[in-house]
Amino acid sequence: MSDWNSVAEALKLGGWVVYPLSLLAIVALAVTFDRAWVWWRYASAPCGEAARALPDGHVLRRIDALFEEDGAPIWFIENQVDTAASQIQRDMSRGLWMLETIVTAAPLLGLLGTIVGMMHSFRLIGGDGLVNPAGVSGGVAQALVATAIGLVIALVSLFAFNYFSRRMDRLMDELETFANTRLGAVRLAREGSGAPA
């Protein structure tokens, strides 16, 4: 219980900058959890029986549906696959710009808290010397708490952003491999039947 009390005291020391930093933390967590759920639901790699029971919005099902048109020219299918892949990339990366912005904004807000806290401390030092030592140390504590909170939020957001960006790169490679395999099968089937590719 004393740990929670010390956290609450630290937040009080952080001053008004803690409120926008808290908002950034909530947004970062919301985007991270949302993207984690979307990736788990619509982009997890299927295996075995699960491959046949993909949800309707799954990225592999969206690409696979483009190959169901019999007789469509290969160039048309390739164009449709490229368009679908671009749409999938936009859908799966929705909200990541917020994480990227928070990575930059949170330390800057923490720095603003540092400046405000230091200004408060310097204001308490009068022309005759140190007027209020407790007030000066409180201002320094405010500066340090705001900086620490901003850095923690930025680090969490950075890890989440980098994780989802790497997953996006890997997903696009997987979709390209999947589409090329299906296009190869279509070409082979048409060559075997004598139909024009």
Short mmCIF file of C-alpha atoms in Angstrom, two decimals, residues 13-188:
data_model
loop_
_atom_site.label_atom_id
_atom_site.label_comp_id
_atom_site.label_asym_id
_atom_site.label_seq_id
_atom_site.Cartn_x
_atom_site.Cartn_y
_atom_site.Cartn_z
CA LEU A 13 4.86 16.52 -7.26
CA GLY A 14 4.82 16.33 -11.05
CA GLY A 15 2.52 19.32 -11.30
CA TRP A 16 0.06 20.13 -14.07
CA VAL A 17 2.22 18.43 -16.74
CA VAL A 18 1.18 15.07 -15.31
CA TYR A 19 -2.35 15.52 -16.71
CA PRO A 20 -1.41 15.75 -20.40
CA LEU A 21 1.18 13.03 -19.83
CA SER A 22 -1.54 10.83 -18.34
CA LEU A 23 -3.69 11.48 -21.40
CA LEU A 24 -0.80 10.46 -23.67
CA ALA A 25 -0.30 7.30 -21.61
CA ILE A 26 -3.98 6.37 -21.93
CA VAL A 27 -3.94 6.96 -25.70
CA ALA A 28 -0.73 4.93 -26.09
CA LEU A 29 -2.17 2.01 -24.13
CA ALA A 30 -5.48 2.17 -26.01
CA VAL A 31 -3.74 2.11 -29.41
CA THR A 32 -1.39 -0.67 -28.30
CA PHE A 33 -4.21 -2.90 -27.01
CA ASP A 34 -6.37 -2.17 -30.06
CA ARG A 35 -3.58 -3.04 -32.50
CA ALA A 36 -2.66 -6.15 -30.51
CA TRP A 37 -6.26 -7.39 -30.73
CA VAL A 38 -6.53 -6.57 -34.45
CA TRP A 39 -3.26 -8.34 -35.24
CA TRP A 40 -4.25 -11.36 -33.17
CA ARG A 41 -7.72 -11.55 -34.77
CA TYR A 42 -7.01 -10.70 -38.40
CA ALA A 43 -3.33 -11.41 -39.05
CA SER A 44 -2.33 -14.36 -36.89
CA ALA A 45 -0.73 -17.14 -38.88
CA PRO A 46 -3.20 -20.02 -39.28
CA CYS A 47 -2.11 -23.61 -39.01
CA GLY A 48 -3.88 -26.93 -39.62
CA GLU A 49 -7.64 -26.84 -39.20
CA ALA A 50 -7.53 -23.18 -38.17
CA ALA A 51 -6.52 -22.27 -41.72
CA ARG A 52 -9.92 -23.36 -42.98
CA ALA A 53 -11.85 -21.41 -40.35
CA LEU A 54 -10.35 -17.95 -40.83
CA PRO A 55 -12.57 -15.04 -39.81
CA ASP A 56 -14.11 -13.01 -42.63
CA GLY A 57 -11.75 -10.06 -42.28
CA HIS A 58 -8.55 -12.11 -42.03
CA VAL A 59 -5.88 -10.78 -44.36
CA LEU A 60 -5.25 -14.15 -46.02
CA ARG A 61 -8.95 -14.61 -46.71
CA ARG A 62 -9.13 -11.13 -48.25
CA ILE A 63 -6.30 -12.01 -50.67
CA ASP A 64 -7.56 -15.54 -51.28
CA ALA A 65 -11.00 -14.27 -52.32
CA LEU A 66 -9.44 -12.44 -55.27
CA PHE A 67 -8.47 -15.75 -56.89
CA GLU A 68 -12.03 -17.08 -56.98
CA GLU A 69 -12.94 -15.27 -60.21
CA ASP A 70 -12.60 -17.88 -62.94
CA GLY A 71 -11.39 -16.61 -66.27
CA ALA A 72 -10.10 -13.23 -65.05
CA PRO A 73 -6.81 -12.31 -66.74
CA ILE A 74 -3.65 -12.67 -64.65
CA TRP A 75 -2.86 -8.95 -64.96
CA PHE A 76 -6.28 -8.13 -63.49
CA ILE A 77 -5.77 -10.49 -60.55
CA GLU A 78 -2.29 -9.04 -59.90
CA ASN A 79 -3.73 -5.53 -59.92
CA GLN A 80 -6.49 -6.54 -57.50
CA VAL A 81 -3.95 -8.20 -55.18
CA ASP A 82 -1.78 -5.06 -55.15
CA THR A 83 -4.79 -2.89 -54.34
CA ALA A 84 -5.93 -5.27 -51.57
CA ALA A 85 -2.40 -5.40 -50.10
CA SER A 86 -2.27 -1.59 -49.94
CA GLN A 87 -5.65 -1.51 -48.21
CA ILE A 88 -4.56 -4.20 -45.74
CA GLN A 89 -1.43 -2.21 -44.94
CA ARG A 90 -3.53 0.89 -44.24
CA ASP A 91 -6.01 -1.06 -42.11
CA MET A 92 -3.40 -2.85 -40.03
CA SER A 93 -1.31 0.27 -39.38
CA ARG A 94 -4.25 2.44 -38.31
CA GLY A 95 -3.36 4.44 -35.20
CA LEU A 96 0.37 3.78 -35.33
CA TRP A 97 0.96 7.42 -36.20
CA MET A 98 -0.35 8.25 -32.71
CA LEU A 99 2.26 6.00 -31.11
CA GLU A 100 4.95 7.60 -33.23
CA THR A 101 3.76 11.07 -32.17
CA ILE A 102 3.65 10.08 -28.50
CA VAL A 103 7.24 8.83 -28.72
CA THR A 104 8.23 12.41 -29.53
CA ALA A 105 5.64 14.37 -27.53
CA ALA A 106 5.94 12.61 -24.15
CA PRO A 107 9.63 13.46 -23.51
CA LEU A 108 8.99 17.03 -24.69
CA LEU A 109 6.12 17.39 -22.22
CA GLY A 110 8.36 15.92 -19.54
CA LEU A 111 11.00 18.48 -20.46
CA LEU A 112 8.39 21.21 -20.19
CA GLY A 113 7.61 19.93 -16.69
CA THR A 114 11.31 20.06 -15.91
CA ILE A 115 11.55 23.69 -17.03
CA VAL A 116 8.42 24.69 -15.07
CA GLY A 117 9.71 22.93 -11.95
CA MET A 118 13.14 24.54 -12.22
CA MET A 119 11.57 27.98 -12.76
CA HIS A 120 9.52 27.42 -9.62
CA SER A 121 12.69 26.49 -7.71
CA PHE A 122 14.64 29.50 -8.95
CA ARG A 123 11.78 31.82 -8.07
CA LEU A 124 12.09 30.73 -4.44
CA ILE A 125 15.72 31.76 -4.33
CA GLY A 126 15.68 35.42 -3.39
CA GLY A 127 18.29 38.09 -3.67
CA ASP A 128 19.48 37.40 -0.08
CA GLY A 129 20.16 33.70 -0.72
CA LEU A 130 18.12 30.57 -0.17
CA VAL A 131 14.68 31.55 1.09
CA ASN A 132 12.79 28.25 1.24
CA PRO A 133 14.88 25.05 0.93
CA ALA A 134 11.80 22.80 1.02
CA GLY A 135 10.20 24.73 -1.82
CA VAL A 136 13.35 24.56 -3.93
CA SER A 137 13.69 20.80 -3.46
CA GLY A 138 9.96 20.40 -4.26
CA GLY A 139 10.47 22.24 -7.55
CA VAL A 140 13.43 20.01 -8.43
CA ALA A 141 11.35 16.93 -7.54
CA GLN A 142 8.55 18.21 -9.78
CA ALA A 143 11.05 18.59 -12.59
CA LEU A 144 12.44 15.08 -12.13
CA VAL A 145 9.03 13.38 -11.84
CA ALA A 146 7.69 14.99 -15.02
CA THR A 147 10.81 14.00 -16.96
CA ALA A 148 10.69 10.43 -15.67
CA ILE A 149 7.01 10.00 -16.53
CA GLY A 150 7.55 11.41 -20.03
CA LEU A 151 10.46 9.07 -20.67
CA VAL A 152 8.56 5.99 -19.45
CA ILE A 153 5.58 6.79 -21.69
CA ALA A 154 7.90 7.39 -24.66
CA LEU A 155 9.74 4.10 -24.10
CA VAL A 156 6.55 2.03 -23.89
CA SER A 157 5.20 3.73 -27.02
CA LEU A 158 8.49 3.24 -28.86
CA PHE A 159 8.57 -0.49 -28.13
CA ALA A 160 4.94 -0.89 -29.23
CA PHE A 161 5.49 1.15 -32.40
CA ASN A 162 8.61 -0.77 -33.37
CA TYR A 163 6.92 -4.12 -32.68
CA PHE A 164 3.91 -3.33 -34.87
CA SER A 165 6.08 -1.80 -37.61
CA ARG A 166 8.19 -4.96 -37.73
CA ARG A 167 5.05 -7.11 -37.79
CA MET A 168 3.74 -5.01 -40.67
CA ASP A 169 6.91 -5.61 -42.70
CA ARG A 170 6.69 -9.34 -42.03
CA LEU A 171 2.98 -9.43 -42.89
CA MET A 172 3.55 -7.72 -46.23
CA ASP A 173 6.28 -10.27 -47.04
CA GLU A 174 3.92 -13.12 -46.12
CA LEU A 175 1.12 -11.68 -48.26
CA GLU A 176 3.48 -11.30 -51.22
CA THR A 177 4.64 -14.91 -50.87
CA PHE A 178 1.04 -16.15 -50.51
CA ALA A 179 -0.15 -14.17 -53.56
CA ASN A 180 2.81 -15.27 -55.69
CA THR A 181 2.15 -18.91 -54.80
CA ARG A 182 -1.52 -18.59 -55.74
CA LEU A 183 -0.67 -16.73 -58.98
CA GLY A 184 1.80 -19.48 -59.88
CA ALA A 185 -0.88 -22.12 -59.30
CA VAL A 186 -3.35 -20.20 -61.50
CA ARG A 187 -0.78 -19.85 -64.29
CA LEU A 188 0.10 -23.54 -64.09
#
